[in-house]
Amino acid sequence: MTGRSEPPDGPPENPEGGEDEYRSLVFDESFVQAARMQEYSARERMGEHARAVRALPEARVSARSGGSRAAIALVVLIALAFAAAVYIGFRSPYPQPAIRRAELLRTTVVPLAPRGAVPGGSPEQLYRAEPLSGFRTGAAGINFPTVERTQNFSDSQITAALATVKDYLVESSLNPDVLTGSVRRPVEHLLDPDQRAQFERSLSNPADDGSHAATGWLVRFDPERVELADPQIRVQGTLRYEEEAAGVLGVISDHTFTYALRPTDGPHREDGASLFTVRRELHFRFDREDLRLHRLEVRTAYVQAGPQSCSADATGMLRPLLAGERADARGPAATDPYATGRPTAALCGTLAAVSSPTTAPTSPGSPPRGPEADRTARPRP
């Protein structure tokens, strides 16, 4: 059907061309009642291409949710692993090694008295005498033995221990500033921290009690009385090592140091020097922490030094007899066995002649060639 349709109840009251000029815009009641009302939904009103929110594909939504679950699971696994590691660390079935503390140093210092007057001369002349002519100069006289690994220590660890011992011997026996008592730090920083309090007390308040002799730790002279006539100190000796226990390495040094000394006051004559000899037998100990930190524990020190008088107190510093001087007639300090308290070590030896041409060669485990003490017994600390 074409054209405009008629209302269901017939044509309007006003015929076409009538007076009502708005008849095309007015609907009668029957038209309105017959009209079908339909309300579109919000999606229909917005149209197909005007969506406010884009819907994610199902695959992408699934992947994101799956990734979140995997991340949560990973975090949970890491937390469980960390908790298990902490638990195993506290409940380890293996025994933990006990912390080993350094022991106190035990010292013995024995003065060596000359038989007659102390010979003098120039340092070059004195050092040419036998057996000093075979001694090396300074640190060159401190040599390493052949290194072979032990059950619990590698070659490199043993070499590190020997190097630390050599550093200690150089600083405590050859350093001119240490010899004159002006510094102590080069020796102290090589010690185990557990022994530093004993070291400080020994140098500030030395005592002949077997534990606090400063000359057990280092070689020290009175700078107001003597000085080095030649800085080239002669050295000879041996080093050896052994594994004393699981995790404990022991090193024993046995060296003879010979110094050319002269008086600090008075004219410095070329032939006014004399020799002073110190034999030091030291026992060192190392654990793995000591090896890592380049430090050591001095376990025992047995020192013989001369020429000195037997009555000289050599616990704080050595007191050499110089060229032309003789030892006094007094013997070692008297010891009262009935006295209470810590006993003192009243020991003394006799210094053999340096220029003796007949001297037994050095062999491992025997004293090195050089000035020795004539003694019937050698007390041990």
Coordinates of C-alpha atoms in Angstrom, one line a residue:
M1 CA 0.0 0.0 0.0
T2 CA 1.2 3.4 -0.9
G3 CA 0.4 6.8 0.4
R4 CA -0.6 7.9 3.9
S5 CA -2.7 5.4 5.8
E6 CA -6.0 6.3 7.4
P7 CA -6.6 6.1 11.1
P8 CA -8.3 2.9 12.3
D9 CA -11.6 4.7 13.2
G10 CA -11.9 6.5 9.8
P11 CA -10.8 9.9 8.5
P12 CA -10.5 12.8 10.9
E13 CA -13.4 15.0 11.6
N14 CA -12.0 17.9 9.6
P15 CA -11.9 17.2 5.9
E16 CA -8.8 17.9 3.8
G17 CA -8.4 21.5 3.2
G18 CA -10.4 22.4 6.4
E19 CA -9.7 25.0 9.0
D20 CA -7.2 23.0 11.1
E21 CA -3.8 23.7 9.7
Y22 CA -2.1 21.4 12.2
R23 CA -4.1 18.4 11.4
S24 CA -1.1 16.5 10.0
L25 CA 0.6 16.8 13.4
V26 CA -2.3 15.9 15.7
F27 CA -3.1 12.2 16.4
D28 CA -6.5 11.3 17.7
E29 CA -7.0 9.0 20.6
S30 CA -7.6 5.9 18.6
F31 CA -4.2 6.3 16.8
V32 CA -2.3 6.8 20.0
Q33 CA -3.9 3.8 21.6
A34 CA -3.2 1.6 18.6
A35 CA 0.5 2.7 18.4
R36 CA 2.9 0.0 19.6
M37 CA 5.4 1.3 22.2
Q38 CA 8.8 -0.3 22.3
E39 CA 11.7 0.8 24.6
Y40 CA 15.2 0.0 23.4
S41 CA 17.8 -1.3 25.8
A42 CA 21.0 0.6 26.6
R43 CA 23.1 -1.5 24.3
E44 CA 20.5 -1.0 21.5
R45 CA 20.4 2.7 22.1
M46 CA 24.3 3.0 22.0
G47 CA 24.5 1.1 18.8
E48 CA 26.8 -1.8 17.9
H49 CA 30.0 0.2 17.6
A50 CA 29.9 2.4 20.7
R51 CA 30.9 0.1 23.5
A52 CA 32.3 1.8 26.6
V53 CA 34.4 -1.2 27.7
R54 CA 36.3 -3.6 25.4
A55 CA 35.8 -7.1 26.3
L56 CA 39.1 -9.0 26.5
P57 CA 39.5 -12.2 24.6
E58 CA 39.0 -15.3 26.7
A59 CA 42.6 -16.5 26.0
R60 CA 44.2 -13.4 27.2
V61 CA 42.1 -13.4 30.4
S62 CA 43.0 -17.0 31.0
A63 CA 46.7 -16.3 30.4
R64 CA 46.8 -13.4 32.9
S65 CA 45.0 -15.4 35.6
G66 CA 47.4 -18.3 35.0
G67 CA 50.4 -16.0 35.2
S68 CA 49.2 -14.6 38.5
R69 CA 48.8 -18.1 40.0
A70 CA 52.3 -19.1 38.8
A71 CA 53.9 -16.0 40.4
I72 CA 52.1 -16.7 43.7
A73 CA 53.3 -20.3 43.6
L74 CA 56.9 -19.2 42.9
V75 CA 56.9 -16.8 45.9
V76 CA 55.5 -19.6 48.1
L77 CA 58.2 -22.0 46.9
I78 CA 61.0 -19.5 47.6
A79 CA 59.6 -18.8 51.1
L80 CA 59.5 -22.6 51.8
A81 CA 63.0 -23.1 50.5
F82 CA 64.4 -20.2 52.7
A83 CA 62.6 -21.6 55.8
A84 CA 64.0 -25.1 55.1
A85 CA 67.5 -23.7 54.8
V86 CA 67.2 -21.8 58.1
Y87 CA 65.8 -24.9 59.8
I88 CA 68.6 -27.1 58.5
G89 CA 71.2 -24.5 59.6
F90 CA 69.9 -24.5 63.1
R91 CA 69.4 -28.2 63.3
S92 CA 72.5 -29.4 61.4
P93 CA 73.3 -33.0 62.2
Y94 CA 77.0 -32.3 61.9
P95 CA 78.9 -31.0 64.9
Q96 CA 80.1 -27.4 64.7
P97 CA 83.8 -26.8 65.2
A98 CA 84.5 -25.3 68.6
I99 CA 85.9 -21.8 68.6
R100 CA 89.6 -22.0 69.6
R101 CA 90.9 -19.1 71.6
A102 CA 94.6 -18.2 71.6
E103 CA 96.5 -19.2 74.8
L104 CA 98.9 -17.0 76.7
L105 CA 102.5 -16.9 75.5
R106 CA 105.0 -18.7 77.8
T107 CA 108.5 -17.2 77.8
T108 CA 112.0 -18.1 79.0
V109 CA 114.8 -15.5 78.6
V110 CA 118.4 -16.7 79.4
P111 CA 121.2 -14.2 79.7
L112 CA 124.6 -15.4 78.3
A113 CA 127.6 -14.1 80.2
P114 CA 131.1 -13.9 78.5
R115 CA 134.1 -15.6 80.0
G116 CA 136.3 -12.5 79.7
A117 CA 136.3 -9.1 78.2
V118 CA 134.0 -8.5 75.3
P119 CA 136.1 -8.3 72.1
G120 CA 135.8 -5.2 69.9
G121 CA 136.5 -4.2 66.4
S122 CA 134.9 -2.8 63.2
P123 CA 131.6 -4.4 62.1
E124 CA 133.3 -5.8 58.9
Q125 CA 136.1 -7.4 60.9
L126 CA 133.7 -8.9 63.5
Y127 CA 131.4 -10.3 60.8
R128 CA 134.3 -12.0 59.0
A129 CA 135.0 -14.2 62.0
E130 CA 133.9 -17.8 62.0
P131 CA 131.1 -18.9 61.9
L132 CA 129.5 -15.6 61.2
S133 CA 131.0 -15.4 57.8
G134 CA 128.5 -17.9 56.6
F135 CA 125.5 -16.1 58.0
R136 CA 123.2 -14.2 55.6
T137 CA 122.1 -10.6 55.9
G138 CA 118.7 -9.6 57.2
A139 CA 115.6 -11.3 55.9
A140 CA 117.7 -13.3 53.4
G141 CA 118.7 -15.5 56.4
I142 CA 115.0 -16.6 57.0
N143 CA 114.3 -19.3 54.4
F144 CA 111.4 -21.6 53.9
P145 CA 111.7 -25.4 54.0
T146 CA 110.3 -27.6 51.3
V147 CA 106.5 -27.3 51.4
E148 CA 104.3 -30.4 51.2
R149 CA 100.6 -30.5 52.0
T150 CA 99.4 -32.2 55.2
Q151 CA 96.1 -34.0 55.8
N152 CA 94.1 -30.8 56.3
F153 CA 96.3 -28.0 55.0
S154 CA 97.2 -27.3 51.4
D155 CA 100.5 -26.1 50.0
S156 CA 99.3 -22.6 49.7
Q157 CA 98.0 -22.5 53.3
I158 CA 101.3 -23.8 54.6
T159 CA 103.2 -21.2 52.5
A160 CA 100.9 -18.5 53.9
A161 CA 101.7 -19.6 57.5
L162 CA 105.5 -19.6 56.8
A163 CA 105.2 -16.1 55.2
T164 CA 103.4 -14.8 58.3
V165 CA 106.1 -16.2 60.6
K166 CA 108.8 -14.6 58.4
D167 CA 107.1 -11.3 58.6
Y168 CA 106.9 -11.6 62.4
L169 CA 110.6 -12.5 62.7
V170 CA 111.6 -9.6 60.4
E171 CA 109.5 -7.0 62.3
S172 CA 110.4 -8.3 65.8
S173 CA 114.1 -9.0 65.2
L174 CA 115.3 -6.8 62.3
N175 CA 113.2 -3.6 62.3
P176 CA 115.4 -0.8 63.6
D177 CA 112.5 1.1 65.1
V178 CA 111.4 -2.0 67.0
L179 CA 114.9 -2.7 68.2
T180 CA 115.1 0.7 69.8
G181 CA 111.7 0.5 71.4
S182 CA 110.2 3.4 69.5
V183 CA 107.4 1.4 67.9
R184 CA 105.5 -1.8 68.6
R185 CA 102.6 -1.7 66.1
P186 CA 104.4 -3.7 63.3
V187 CA 104.7 -6.6 65.7
E188 CA 101.3 -6.3 67.4
H189 CA 99.2 -6.2 64.3
L190 CA 100.5 -9.7 63.4
L191 CA 99.3 -11.2 66.7
D192 CA 96.0 -13.0 67.3
P193 CA 93.7 -10.5 69.0
D194 CA 93.4 -12.8 72.1
Q195 CA 97.1 -12.2 72.7
R196 CA 97.3 -8.4 72.3
A197 CA 96.4 -7.6 75.8
Q198 CA 99.2 -9.8 77.1
F199 CA 101.6 -8.2 74.6
E200 CA 100.7 -4.7 75.7
R201 CA 101.1 -5.6 79.4
S202 CA 104.5 -7.3 78.7
L203 CA 105.9 -4.1 77.1
S204 CA 104.4 -1.6 79.5
N205 CA 105.0 -3.6 82.7
P206 CA 107.4 -6.5 82.0
A207 CA 107.9 -9.1 84.7
D208 CA 109.9 -12.3 85.0
D209 CA 106.9 -14.5 85.6
G210 CA 107.1 -16.7 82.5
S211 CA 104.3 -14.8 80.7
H212 CA 105.2 -11.1 80.6
A213 CA 108.8 -10.7 79.4
A214 CA 108.9 -8.1 76.6
T215 CA 112.0 -9.8 75.2
G216 CA 110.0 -12.9 74.7
W217 CA 107.9 -11.1 72.1
L218 CA 110.7 -9.1 70.4
V219 CA 114.3 -7.9 70.5
R220 CA 114.7 -4.5 72.2
F221 CA 117.7 -2.5 73.4
D222 CA 118.0 0.6 75.5
P223 CA 118.4 3.4 72.9
E224 CA 120.1 5.6 75.5
R225 CA 122.9 3.1 76.0
V226 CA 123.5 1.3 72.7
E227 CA 122.8 1.7 69.0
L228 CA 123.4 -0.3 65.8
A229 CA 126.9 0.1 64.5
D230 CA 125.9 -1.7 61.3
P231 CA 122.3 -2.0 60.1
Q232 CA 123.1 -5.2 58.2
I233 CA 122.2 -7.8 60.9
R234 CA 123.4 -11.3 60.3
V235 CA 120.9 -14.2 60.5
Q236 CA 120.9 -17.9 60.3
G237 CA 118.3 -20.6 61.3
T238 CA 115.6 -23.0 60.3
L239 CA 111.8 -23.2 59.9
R240 CA 109.7 -26.3 60.2
Y241 CA 106.0 -27.0 60.4
E242 CA 103.6 -29.8 61.3
E243 CA 99.9 -30.3 61.6
E244 CA 99.3 -30.5 65.4
A245 CA 95.6 -31.3 65.3
A246 CA 92.7 -31.1 62.9
G247 CA 92.5 -27.5 61.8
V248 CA 95.7 -26.4 63.8
L249 CA 99.0 -25.9 62.0
G250 CA 102.2 -25.4 64.0
V251 CA 105.4 -23.7 62.9
I252 CA 108.7 -23.7 64.8
S253 CA 111.4 -21.1 64.1
D254 CA 114.9 -21.4 65.4
H255 CA 117.1 -18.5 64.4
T256 CA 120.3 -16.8 65.6
F257 CA 120.5 -13.0 65.1
T258 CA 123.8 -11.2 65.5
Y259 CA 124.0 -7.5 65.9
A260 CA 127.0 -5.1 65.7
L261 CA 126.5 -2.6 68.6
R262 CA 128.3 0.4 69.9
P263 CA 127.7 2.9 72.7
T264 CA 125.3 5.7 72.1
D265 CA 127.4 8.3 74.0
G266 CA 131.0 9.0 73.4
P267 CA 133.2 9.0 70.3
H268 CA 132.2 6.5 67.6
R269 CA 135.4 4.8 66.9
E270 CA 135.6 2.6 63.9
D271 CA 136.9 -0.3 66.0
G272 CA 134.6 0.4 68.9
A273 CA 131.8 -2.1 67.9
S274 CA 131.0 -5.4 69.5
L275 CA 128.7 -8.3 68.7
F276 CA 125.5 -9.2 70.5
T277 CA 123.8 -12.5 69.7
V278 CA 120.2 -13.5 70.3
R279 CA 118.9 -17.0 69.6
R280 CA 115.2 -17.2 69.4
E281 CA 113.3 -20.4 69.3
L282 CA 109.6 -19.6 68.8
H283 CA 106.6 -21.9 68.5
F284 CA 103.6 -20.5 66.5
R285 CA 100.1 -21.8 65.9
F286 CA 97.6 -21.1 63.2
D287 CA 94.0 -21.9 62.5
R288 CA 92.2 -21.3 59.3
E289 CA 91.0 -17.9 60.4
D290 CA 94.6 -16.9 61.3
L291 CA 95.7 -18.0 57.8
R292 CA 93.0 -15.9 56.2
L293 CA 93.7 -12.8 58.2
H294 CA 97.5 -13.0 58.1
R295 CA 98.0 -13.3 61.8
L296 CA 99.5 -15.8 64.3
E297 CA 99.6 -17.1 67.8
V298 CA 102.9 -17.2 69.6
R299 CA 102.7 -20.2 71.8
T300 CA 106.2 -20.4 73.4
A301 CA 109.4 -18.3 73.2
Y302 CA 112.8 -19.5 74.4
V303 CA 115.4 -16.8 74.1
Q304 CA 119.2 -16.8 74.8
A305 CA 121.0 -13.5 74.5
G306 CA 124.5 -12.3 75.3
P307 CA 126.9 -11.0 76.2
Q308 CA 125.1 -9.9 79.3
S309 CA 125.7 -10.2 83.0
C310 CA 123.8 -13.0 84.7
S311 CA 122.4 -10.5 87.2
A312 CA 121.0 -8.3 84.4
D313 CA 117.2 -8.0 84.2
A314 CA 116.5 -8.8 80.6
T315 CA 112.7 -9.1 80.8
G316 CA 112.0 -5.5 79.7
M317 CA 114.9 -5.0 77.3
L318 CA 118.3 -6.6 76.6
R319 CA 121.3 -5.1 78.3
P320 CA 124.4 -5.8 76.2
L321 CA 128.0 -5.7 77.4
L322 CA 130.0 -3.6 75.0
A323 CA 133.6 -3.8 73.7
G324 CA 136.0 -4.2 76.6
E325 CA 133.4 -4.8 79.3
R326 CA 133.2 -7.8 81.5
A327 CA 130.3 -9.5 83.3
D328 CA 130.0 -8.8 87.0
A329 CA 130.8 -11.5 89.5
R330 CA 127.2 -11.8 90.7
G331 CA 125.3 -14.8 89.5
P332 CA 121.6 -15.0 88.6
A333 CA 119.0 -13.5 90.9
A334 CA 118.4 -15.6 93.9
T335 CA 115.3 -17.7 93.9
D336 CA 113.6 -18.7 97.2
P337 CA 111.8 -22.0 96.8
Y338 CA 109.9 -21.4 100.1
A339 CA 108.4 -18.1 99.0
T340 CA 104.8 -18.0 98.0
G341 CA 103.5 -16.6 94.7
R342 CA 104.6 -17.2 91.1
P343 CA 108.2 -18.4 91.0
T344 CA 110.8 -16.5 89.0
A345 CA 113.1 -18.1 86.3
A346 CA 116.7 -17.5 87.6
L347 CA 118.6 -18.8 84.6
C348 CA 122.0 -18.0 83.1
G349 CA 124.4 -19.4 80.6
T350 CA 128.0 -18.9 79.4
L351 CA 128.7 -17.4 76.0
A352 CA 131.2 -19.4 73.9
A353 CA 133.9 -17.6 71.9
V354 CA 132.6 -16.3 68.6
S355 CA 135.8 -16.8 66.7
S356 CA 136.2 -20.5 67.5
P357 CA 137.3 -22.2 64.2
T358 CA 136.0 -25.6 65.2
T359 CA 132.2 -25.6 65.2
A360 CA 130.0 -28.5 64.4
P361 CA 128.0 -28.0 61.2
T362 CA 124.3 -27.3 61.4
S363 CA 121.9 -30.2 61.1
P364 CA 118.1 -30.3 61.2
G365 CA 116.9 -30.3 64.8
S366 CA 120.2 -29.1 66.2
P367 CA 121.2 -25.6 67.3
P368 CA 122.5 -23.4 64.4
R369 CA 126.1 -22.5 64.2
G370 CA 127.1 -19.5 66.2
P371 CA 127.5 -18.4 69.8
E372 CA 126.0 -21.0 72.1
A373 CA 125.5 -21.3 75.9
D374 CA 127.6 -23.9 77.7
R375 CA 125.0 -25.4 79.9
T376 CA 124.2 -28.8 81.5
A377 CA 120.5 -28.6 81.1
R378 CA 118.1 -26.6 78.9
P379 CA 114.9 -25.7 80.8
R380 CA 111.8 -25.6 78.8
P381 CA 108.8 -23.3 79.5

